[in-house]
Structure formats: structure tokens, C-alpha cells
Amino acid sequence: MFEGPVQRLIDELGRLPGIGQKTAQRLAFHLVTVDDADARRLGQAVLDMRDQVGFCSRCFNVAAAEECAICRDPRRDTSIVCVVERPQDIVVVERTQEFRGRYHVLGGALSPIHGVGPGQLHIDELKQRIPDEGITEIIAATNPTVEGDTTAMYLAREFKPAGVKVTRLASGLPVGGDLDYADELTLGRALVGRSEL
Amino acid sequence: MAIRNDQGIVLRGYPFGDSHRIVVLLSPNNGKLRTVAKGVRKTKSRFGGRLEPFTHVDVVLYEGRNLDTITQVSTIDNYRHLRADLDATLAAATMVEVVDAVAQEAEPSQRLFLLLKRGLETLDGGTTGPDVVTSFLLKLATTVGIAPALDRCAACGRSNHLERFSLSGGGAVCEWCRTEGGGMRLQPGLLDHLGHLASTDLASITGGTNDLSGPAMGVTRRFVEYHLDRRLLSLDQ
């Protein structure tokens, strides 16, 4: 539709998640009119990311070196590891500033219906880390969905016999929420996991 | 556009857009329903927690062109004991997978719905094990019209010398009816065990495993997979 390179850019942008034809067009034309340096910086950022970023050899977080910044940080408590589904989840937990241990990214959650079993997740690698790092507690920070809960139960079954404490993130009421809008399962779990003031 | 009420058991859901979810339900009145639940993946969602698989819900649907939108949900049963048990969850995953495979859209599915409800209730009650799943699969086969012959030869009707099982032949076959080299050989007692699992109410099946549980599950799984022409992924786990 447009001159070759512009159309190619629109097509490529349109392949990104959440970006349709119209948005891709708007972004492409923004890049056509913007300062040369700005457009080149974007291109360079994409190239650098591809060249320099891989997955942490220890925890499978995204990393710009052999190991990610969290695994390299000597102030981190190595005896406790927070297990998450995706690298993005690490950022969310980090933002709470409540956790000082290390992480482990599974790369998904067990989903029998979709044929995702323990073999497809980084569970064996986690097993390896237990003796190597002297891990004593695993926090299952998977999503509170059937898949996430199944994964958490599986982790408990795998690691408890080895003497590792396996804990699960609490389920409860969202801050700023309304009690009468809470569903039974969440409210039920909130009651079970209530804490003394 | 119309607003209507329905009920159903959530079979599965998958992400749609940024925070929506496509939720597939089995309704006794309308068969398989593909619906969209908007914004349920946000933590502020009022009803996301009610639309997880294996939940029996009452829904209010706003009819759309392709998919109906869920506007209200109330739980009828959330089988929470089931969800707290790994084996029960895996068994339930098989149940919903196979129901999802056979259910049709816009087709009343009263019997299939009741079978699934009964299956989940059994698991929720604490009875798990391969026999429960095998029994469920055999009953489902009966419901959808592909029940294997278990007490007589699928070809000639004879009720003795049943030592082999033919997937394409439709169940147990006698020594005379089996095609040359065809059919799996059945170990002694297996056919009786399968017959017992097919005819006994799910709630009366004893949990756990015995020597025949594994082979019974194997034969049933292959039979169902053969006739549905579809692999049951959840049984690989």
C-alpha cells in the first residue's frame, strides 16, 4: 500500500502483540516524521536487546550476562527462592520490596488440558539448585488459577520430601476492594489464612 | 440484544486480549457455550475467581454477534476440596478435556452435564484414583453412543471365550471373531473389572489403585481416543 520500507515497518509492527493494522500505521508514520536520532535509538535498542540479552543460567530470568542481576547480587538471601511462572512476575514481586531472596522462573504452569507437564517447565533445574545453594524454602508464587494452584501442589509434592519448606502466596481480598463483591473461593481462602492483629 | 440466564460448568478458559478471558462452559440446556468474560484477569475483577475451570456457575449472558459476554456470575458449587488435591485436579482435568471434546454447541446436553457434575462431586468427595477416571470415560462413551461391548462379543454376541479387545471392532471379541492377529489380549479379570466400572455409580467406585486399574485405564483410554480420533493430553501427565 505504501512505499516498500514503510509498508515493511507497518507489517513488522503489526505482528507485535496487541497492535493491529491501524496502530501499526500510526506508529510507523510517527517514526517517519520523528528525528533521525530518535528512530535510530529505537532500532539500536532492539538490536542490542537481541545481541546482549538471554536467560539467566541459574533462574531463567532475562539477563544481560551469564547470570541475572538478582542472582549476582551478594546481598540476596540464597536460602529462600520465589518460584514464578514468567520473568515479568519477578518485576511485580520486586516492586513490593518485601522479598530479599532469589527467584526461579518456571516458564509457564502445569496445564494437563493443554499438554504442559513437569517436563516442559524448569523444575529439574530447580531441583538442582536445592543442594547447590542450600535452599530451605520455596515460595510458590504462581498465579491463583487452576493451573497455578496445580503447579504449586506439584512443587510441594516434589520438594517437601527433601525437607524443603514449600509455601504458597496467600489469597485474599484486594486492597481497596469491596467485601460484598468478593467471590466465595477468594473470601474462603482469606478466612482460612486470616492473621492476628 | 437480548440478555439471558444460563448455568454451566466451566470446562476451560484462555486469555483473550489484554485482560479478558474466553470461558468455555457446558450448559445442560445449550451444550457448549463459548463466552467472553471481560477484564477478569485483573485483580479488581468482581467475578474472575468464579470462572476458573471445574466451577459450576449461574451466569447472566449478554448476547453478542459471535460470543456472548458474561455480565454476572454466581457460584453454585466451586468444588474447593477438589482444587486442593493434586490427583483430584488432574483427574478433573481429564474429565473436562474429554467432555470438551464431545460436547456440541447449541445442543442440549443434559446427560453429559449430569455425568460431569457427578464426576466432579465424586472427586470433591475425596475419591480419586484411575478407576474413577476409567469409570467416567466408560460412562461418557455410553452417553455419546460409543460404549464398548464388555459382556459379549462385539461381533457375534457370544458371551464366553472373550479374551481379546478390538478398538475398531467396538470392544471385547471372542477367539473366533477376532481378525487374524487383531485385538489386544486381555489379562484375566480385566473385562469383569471394566464391566464393573462401566455399570457402577461413580460415587460407589472405590478410590486408590489395584492390579487391574492400570490396564483398565489403558484399554479405556485407547478405546476412547480411537473413537474420538483425538489424543487425551491430560492423561500424559
PDB file of C-alpha atoms in Angstrom, chain A:
ATOM      1  CA  MET A   1       0.000   0.000   0.000  1.00  0.00           C
ATOM      2  CA  PHE A   2       2.807   2.378   0.960  1.00  0.00           C
ATOM      3  CA  GLU A   3       6.385   2.691  -0.273  1.00  0.00           C
ATOM      4  CA  GLY A   4       8.283  -0.568   0.345  1.00  0.00           C
ATOM      5  CA  PRO A   5      10.219   0.217   3.568  1.00  0.00           C
ATOM      6  CA  VAL A   6       7.279   1.958   5.235  1.00  0.00           C
ATOM      7  CA  GLN A   7       4.927  -0.890   4.465  1.00  0.00           C
ATOM      8  CA  ARG A   8       7.518  -3.369   5.721  1.00  0.00           C
ATOM      9  CA  LEU A   9       7.746  -1.490   9.008  1.00  0.00           C
ATOM     10  CA  ILE A  10       3.942  -1.427   9.316  1.00  0.00           C
ATOM     11  CA  ASP A  11       3.805  -5.179   8.709  1.00  0.00           C
ATOM     12  CA  GLU A  12       6.508  -5.854  11.286  1.00  0.00           C
ATOM     13  CA  LEU A  13       4.925  -3.608  13.927  1.00  0.00           C
ATOM     14  CA  GLY A  14       1.570  -5.224  13.221  1.00  0.00           C
ATOM     15  CA  ARG A  15       2.988  -8.568  14.274  1.00  0.00           C
ATOM     16  CA  LEU A  16       3.613  -7.335  17.823  1.00  0.00           C
ATOM     17  CA  PRO A  17       1.090  -8.426  20.461  1.00  0.00           C
ATOM     18  CA  GLY A  18      -1.833  -6.046  20.940  1.00  0.00           C
ATOM     19  CA  ILE A  19      -1.003  -3.970  17.861  1.00  0.00           C
ATOM     20  CA  GLY A  20      -3.367  -4.016  14.940  1.00  0.00           C
ATOM     21  CA  GLN A  21      -3.121  -2.605  11.439  1.00  0.00           C
ATOM     22  CA  LYS A  22      -4.246   0.866  12.419  1.00  0.00           C
ATOM     23  CA  THR A  23      -1.925   1.248  15.411  1.00  0.00           C
ATOM     24  CA  ALA A  24       0.976  -0.126  13.384  1.00  0.00           C
ATOM     25  CA  GLN A  25       0.313   2.521  10.763  1.00  0.00           C
ATOM     26  CA  ARG A  26       0.237   5.296  13.355  1.00  0.00           C
ATOM     27  CA  LEU A  27       3.497   4.118  14.931  1.00  0.00           C
ATOM     28  CA  ALA A  28       5.189   3.754  11.557  1.00  0.00           C
ATOM     29  CA  PHE A  29       4.242   7.259  10.451  1.00  0.00           C
ATOM     30  CA  HIS A  30       5.361   8.641  13.768  1.00  0.00           C
ATOM     31  CA  LEU A  31       8.755   7.091  13.107  1.00  0.00           C
ATOM     32  CA  VAL A  32       8.791   8.557   9.597  1.00  0.00           C
ATOM     33  CA  THR A  33       8.361  12.095  10.914  1.00  0.00           C
ATOM     34  CA  VAL A  34      10.379  11.864  14.116  1.00  0.00           C
ATOM     35  CA  ASP A  35      14.042  12.971  14.500  1.00  0.00           C
ATOM     36  CA  ASP A  36      16.510  10.712  12.798  1.00  0.00           C
ATOM     37  CA  ALA A  37      18.340  10.080  16.074  1.00  0.00           C
ATOM     38  CA  ASP A  38      15.173   9.027  17.898  1.00  0.00           C
ATOM     39  CA  ALA A  39      14.277   6.440  15.287  1.00  0.00           C
ATOM     40  CA  ARG A  40      17.808   5.087  15.192  1.00  0.00           C
ATOM     41  CA  ARG A  41      17.885   4.806  19.007  1.00  0.00           C
ATOM     42  CA  LEU A  42      14.785   2.615  18.880  1.00  0.00           C
ATOM     43  CA  GLY A  43      16.316   0.410  16.219  1.00  0.00           C
ATOM     44  CA  GLN A  44      19.569   0.151  18.145  1.00  0.00           C
ATOM     45  CA  ALA A  45      17.706  -0.732  21.359  1.00  0.00           C
ATOM     46  CA  VAL A  46      16.026  -3.658  19.599  1.00  0.00           C
ATOM     47  CA  LEU A  47      19.330  -4.859  18.158  1.00  0.00           C
ATOM     48  CA  ASP A  48      21.187  -4.502  21.476  1.00  0.00           C
ATOM     49  CA  MET A  49      18.457  -6.396  23.274  1.00  0.00           C
ATOM     50  CA  ARG A  50      18.727  -9.275  20.813  1.00  0.00           C
ATOM     51  CA  ASP A  51      22.523  -9.286  20.974  1.00  0.00           C
ATOM     52  CA  GLN A  52      23.005  -8.959  24.689  1.00  0.00           C
ATOM     53  CA  VAL A  53      20.003 -10.419  26.453  1.00  0.00           C
ATOM     54  CA  GLY A  54      19.492 -14.073  27.160  1.00  0.00           C
ATOM     55  CA  PHE A  55      18.169 -16.088  30.041  1.00  0.00           C
ATOM     56  CA  CYS A  56      19.920 -16.352  33.390  1.00  0.00           C
ATOM     57  CA  SER A  57      21.644 -19.723  33.611  1.00  0.00           C
ATOM     58  CA  ARG A  58      20.543 -20.065  37.220  1.00  0.00           C
ATOM     59  CA  CYS A  59      16.977 -18.756  37.453  1.00  0.00           C
ATOM     60  CA  PHE A  60      15.835 -18.228  33.819  1.00  0.00           C
ATOM     61  CA  ASN A  61      15.092 -14.560  34.376  1.00  0.00           C
ATOM     62  CA  VAL A  62      16.034 -12.344  31.439  1.00  0.00           C
ATOM     63  CA  ALA A  63      19.683 -11.389  31.848  1.00  0.00           C
ATOM     64  CA  ALA A  64      22.278  -9.278  30.081  1.00  0.00           C
ATOM     65  CA  ALA A  65      25.048 -11.570  31.318  1.00  0.00           C
ATOM     66  CA  GLU A  66      25.527 -15.223  32.173  1.00  0.00           C
ATOM     67  CA  GLU A  67      23.503 -14.619  35.331  1.00  0.00           C
ATOM     68  CA  CYS A  68      20.837 -12.002  36.018  1.00  0.00           C
ATOM     69  CA  ALA A  69      21.418  -9.015  38.300  1.00  0.00           C
ATOM     70  CA  ILE A  70      19.430 -10.582  41.137  1.00  0.00           C
ATOM     71  CA  CYS A  71      21.415 -13.822  41.119  1.00  0.00           C
ATOM     72  CA  ARG A  72      24.666 -11.848  41.046  1.00  0.00           C
ATOM     73  CA  ASP A  73      23.692  -9.642  43.992  1.00  0.00           C
ATOM     74  CA  PRO A  74      25.641 -10.880  47.059  1.00  0.00           C
ATOM     75  CA  ARG A  75      23.166  -9.277  49.471  1.00  0.00           C
ATOM     76  CA  ARG A  76      20.421 -11.635  48.392  1.00  0.00           C
ATOM     77  CA  ASP A  77      19.352 -14.403  50.762  1.00  0.00           C
ATOM     78  CA  THR A  78      20.188 -17.626  48.911  1.00  0.00           C
ATOM     79  CA  SER A  79      18.253 -19.928  51.221  1.00  0.00           C
ATOM     80  CA  ILE A  80      14.846 -18.781  50.007  1.00  0.00           C
ATOM     81  CA  VAL A  81      13.634 -18.878  46.437  1.00  0.00           C
ATOM     82  CA  CYS A  82      10.472 -17.448  44.963  1.00  0.00           C
ATOM     83  CA  VAL A  83       9.111 -19.558  42.094  1.00  0.00           C
ATOM     84  CA  VAL A  84       7.204 -17.657  39.404  1.00  0.00           C
ATOM     85  CA  GLU A  85       5.684 -18.543  36.034  1.00  0.00           C
ATOM     86  CA  ARG A  86       7.184 -15.810  33.847  1.00  0.00           C
ATOM     87  CA  PRO A  87      10.087 -13.328  34.049  1.00  0.00           C
ATOM     88  CA  GLN A  88       7.560 -10.465  34.163  1.00  0.00           C
ATOM     89  CA  ASP A  89       6.308 -11.794  37.504  1.00  0.00           C
ATOM     90  CA  ILE A  90       9.711 -11.144  39.081  1.00  0.00           C
ATOM     91  CA  VAL A  91       9.302  -7.417  38.455  1.00  0.00           C
ATOM     92  CA  VAL A  92       5.924  -7.444  40.188  1.00  0.00           C
ATOM     93  CA  VAL A  93       7.285  -9.214  43.260  1.00  0.00           C
ATOM     94  CA  GLU A  94      10.373  -6.979  43.318  1.00  0.00           C
ATOM     95  CA  ARG A  95       8.170  -3.905  43.354  1.00  0.00           C
ATOM     96  CA  THR A  96       6.691  -4.971  46.695  1.00  0.00           C
ATOM     97  CA  GLN A  97      10.182  -4.620  48.281  1.00  0.00           C
ATOM     98  CA  GLU A  98       9.177  -7.380  50.688  1.00  0.00           C
ATOM     99  CA  PHE A  99      11.310 -10.167  49.278  1.00  0.00           C
ATOM    100  CA  ARG A 100      15.084 -10.433  49.579  1.00  0.00           C
ATOM    101  CA  GLY A 101      15.712 -13.946  48.290  1.00  0.00           C
ATOM    102  CA  ARG A 102      16.339 -15.245  44.800  1.00  0.00           C
ATOM    103  CA  TYR A 103      13.898 -16.303  42.088  1.00  0.00           C
ATOM    104  CA  HIS A 104      13.259 -19.196  39.774  1.00  0.00           C
ATOM    105  CA  VAL A 105      11.254 -18.837  36.569  1.00  0.00           C
ATOM    106  CA  LEU A 106       9.366 -21.984  35.540  1.00  0.00           C
ATOM    107  CA  GLY A 107       8.475 -20.775  32.067  1.00  0.00           C
ATOM    108  CA  GLY A 108       4.758 -21.489  32.474  1.00  0.00           C
ATOM    109  CA  ALA A 109       2.426 -23.526  34.645  1.00  0.00           C
ATOM    110  CA  LEU A 110       1.266 -27.134  34.599  1.00  0.00           C
ATOM    111  CA  SER A 111      -1.750 -27.430  32.355  1.00  0.00           C
ATOM    112  CA  PRO A 112      -2.818 -31.018  31.772  1.00  0.00           C
ATOM    113  CA  ILE A 113      -5.557 -29.956  29.353  1.00  0.00           C
ATOM    114  CA  HIS A 114      -3.015 -28.255  27.135  1.00  0.00           C
ATOM    115  CA  GLY A 115      -0.449 -30.996  27.500  1.00  0.00           C
ATOM    116  CA  VAL A 116       2.005 -28.968  29.581  1.00  0.00           C
ATOM    117  CA  GLY A 117       3.665 -31.333  32.038  1.00  0.00           C
ATOM    118  CA  PRO A 118       6.567 -31.033  34.503  1.00  0.00           C
ATOM    119  CA  GLY A 119       8.996 -31.907  31.703  1.00  0.00           C
ATOM    120  CA  GLN A 120       8.243 -28.692  29.859  1.00  0.00           C
ATOM    121  CA  LEU A 121       8.932 -26.487  32.896  1.00  0.00           C
ATOM    122  CA  HIS A 122      12.255 -25.680  34.561  1.00  0.00           C
ATOM    123  CA  ILE A 123      11.574 -27.937  37.523  1.00  0.00           C
ATOM    124  CA  ASP A 124      14.589 -30.226  37.192  1.00  0.00           C
ATOM    125  CA  GLU A 125      16.812 -27.153  37.191  1.00  0.00           C
ATOM    126  CA  LEU A 126      15.174 -26.022  40.430  1.00  0.00           C
ATOM    127  CA  LYS A 127      15.861 -29.454  41.933  1.00  0.00           C
ATOM    128  CA  GLN A 128      19.491 -28.976  41.056  1.00  0.00           C
ATOM    129  CA  ARG A 129      19.605 -25.644  42.855  1.00  0.00           C
ATOM    130  CA  ILE A 130      18.366 -27.016  46.198  1.00  0.00           C
ATOM    131  CA  PRO A 131      21.642 -28.649  47.315  1.00  0.00           C
ATOM    132  CA  ASP A 132      23.863 -26.258  45.350  1.00  0.00           C
ATOM    133  CA  GLU A 133      22.536 -23.141  47.059  1.00  0.00           C
ATOM    134  CA  GLY A 134      21.305 -24.640  50.319  1.00  0.00           C
ATOM    135  CA  ILE A 135      17.701 -23.640  49.684  1.00  0.00           C
ATOM    136  CA  THR A 136      15.416 -24.204  52.655  1.00  0.00           C
ATOM    137  CA  GLU A 137      12.221 -22.541  51.499  1.00  0.00           C
ATOM    138  CA  ILE A 138      10.387 -22.371  48.187  1.00  0.00           C
ATOM    139  CA  ILE A 139       7.634 -19.807  47.769  1.00  0.00           C
ATOM    140  CA  ALA A 140       5.176 -20.900  45.083  1.00  0.00           C
ATOM    141  CA  ALA A 141       4.237 -17.538  43.565  1.00  0.00           C
ATOM    142  CA  THR A 142       2.323 -18.974  40.614  1.00  0.00           C
ATOM    143  CA  ASN A 143      -0.979 -17.413  39.530  1.00  0.00           C
ATOM    144  CA  PRO A 144      -4.022 -18.182  41.685  1.00  0.00           C
ATOM    145  CA  THR A 145      -5.651 -20.128  38.840  1.00  0.00           C
ATOM    146  CA  VAL A 146      -6.290 -23.838  38.478  1.00  0.00           C
ATOM    147  CA  GLU A 147      -3.034 -24.172  36.527  1.00  0.00           C
ATOM    148  CA  GLY A 148      -1.036 -22.141  39.045  1.00  0.00           C
ATOM    149  CA  ASP A 149      -2.533 -23.998  42.008  1.00  0.00           C
ATOM    150  CA  THR A 150      -1.808 -27.340  40.336  1.00  0.00           C
ATOM    151  CA  THR A 151       1.793 -26.265  39.819  1.00  0.00           C
ATOM    152  CA  ALA A 152       2.097 -25.199  43.458  1.00  0.00           C
ATOM    153  CA  MET A 153       0.736 -28.534  44.656  1.00  0.00           C
ATOM    154  CA  TYR A 154       3.148 -30.339  42.378  1.00  0.00           C
ATOM    155  CA  LEU A 155       6.082 -28.339  43.777  1.00  0.00           C
ATOM    156  CA  ALA A 156       5.003 -29.242  47.295  1.00  0.00           C
ATOM    157  CA  ARG A 157       4.854 -32.917  46.381  1.00  0.00           C
ATOM    158  CA  GLU A 158       8.276 -32.821  44.735  1.00  0.00           C
ATOM    159  CA  PHE A 159      10.216 -30.789  47.277  1.00  0.00           C
ATOM    160  CA  LYS A 160       8.667 -31.432  50.680  1.00  0.00           C
ATOM    161  CA  PRO A 161      10.100 -34.964  50.950  1.00  0.00           C
ATOM    162  CA  ALA A 162      13.565 -33.442  50.506  1.00  0.00           C
ATOM    163  CA  GLY A 163      12.980 -31.395  53.652  1.00  0.00           C
ATOM    164  CA  VAL A 164      12.359 -28.102  51.862  1.00  0.00           C
ATOM    165  CA  LYS A 165       9.623 -25.871  53.221  1.00  0.00           C
ATOM    166  CA  VAL A 166       7.150 -25.096  50.430  1.00  0.00           C
ATOM    167  CA  THR A 167       4.869 -22.108  50.936  1.00  0.00           C
ATOM    168  CA  ARG A 168       2.155 -20.562  48.795  1.00  0.00           C
ATOM    169  CA  LEU A 169       1.324 -16.874  48.346  1.00  0.00           C
ATOM    170  CA  ALA A 170      -1.777 -16.089  50.362  1.00  0.00           C
ATOM    171  CA  SER A 171      -5.078 -15.485  48.601  1.00  0.00           C
ATOM    172  CA  GLY A 172      -7.214 -12.732  49.913  1.00  0.00           C
ATOM    173  CA  LEU A 173      -9.038  -9.519  49.343  1.00  0.00           C
ATOM    174  CA  PRO A 174      -7.565  -6.871  47.097  1.00  0.00           C
ATOM    175  CA  VAL A 175      -6.673  -3.652  48.902  1.00  0.00           C
ATOM    176  CA  GLY A 176      -9.342  -1.067  48.181  1.00  0.00           C
ATOM    177  CA  GLY A 177     -11.863  -3.744  47.263  1.00  0.00           C
ATOM    178  CA  ASP A 178     -15.381  -4.320  48.460  1.00  0.00           C
ATOM    179  CA  LEU A 179     -16.240  -7.292  50.655  1.00  0.00           C
ATOM    180  CA  ASP A 180     -19.596  -7.966  49.026  1.00  0.00           C
ATOM    181  CA  TYR A 181     -18.005  -8.267  45.593  1.00  0.00           C
ATOM    182  CA  ALA A 182     -15.519 -10.929  46.683  1.00  0.00           C
ATOM    183  CA  ASP A 183     -16.085 -14.406  45.259  1.00  0.00           C
ATOM    184  CA  GLU A 184     -16.600 -17.332  47.618  1.00  0.00           C
ATOM    185  CA  LEU A 185     -13.305 -19.040  46.876  1.00  0.00           C
ATOM    186  CA  THR A 186     -11.202 -15.941  47.498  1.00  0.00           C
ATOM    187  CA  LEU A 187     -13.132 -14.914  50.600  1.00  0.00           C
ATOM    188  CA  GLY A 188     -12.973 -18.515  51.861  1.00  0.00           C
ATOM    189  CA  ARG A 189      -9.214 -18.556  51.476  1.00  0.00           C
ATOM    190  CA  ALA A 190      -8.945 -15.149  53.076  1.00  0.00           C
ATOM    191  CA  LEU A 191     -10.801 -16.504  56.102  1.00  0.00           C
ATOM    192  CA  VAL A 192      -8.630 -19.604  56.341  1.00  0.00           C
ATOM    193  CA  GLY A 193      -5.468 -17.524  56.062  1.00  0.00           C
ATOM    194  CA  ARG A 194      -6.594 -14.701  58.383  1.00  0.00           C
ATOM    195  CA  SER A 195      -3.912 -13.217  60.563  1.00  0.00           C
ATOM    196  CA  GLU A 196      -3.991 -11.978  64.132  1.00  0.00           C
ATOM    197  CA  LEU A 197      -3.741  -8.249  64.663  1.00  0.00           C
TER     198      LEU A 197
END
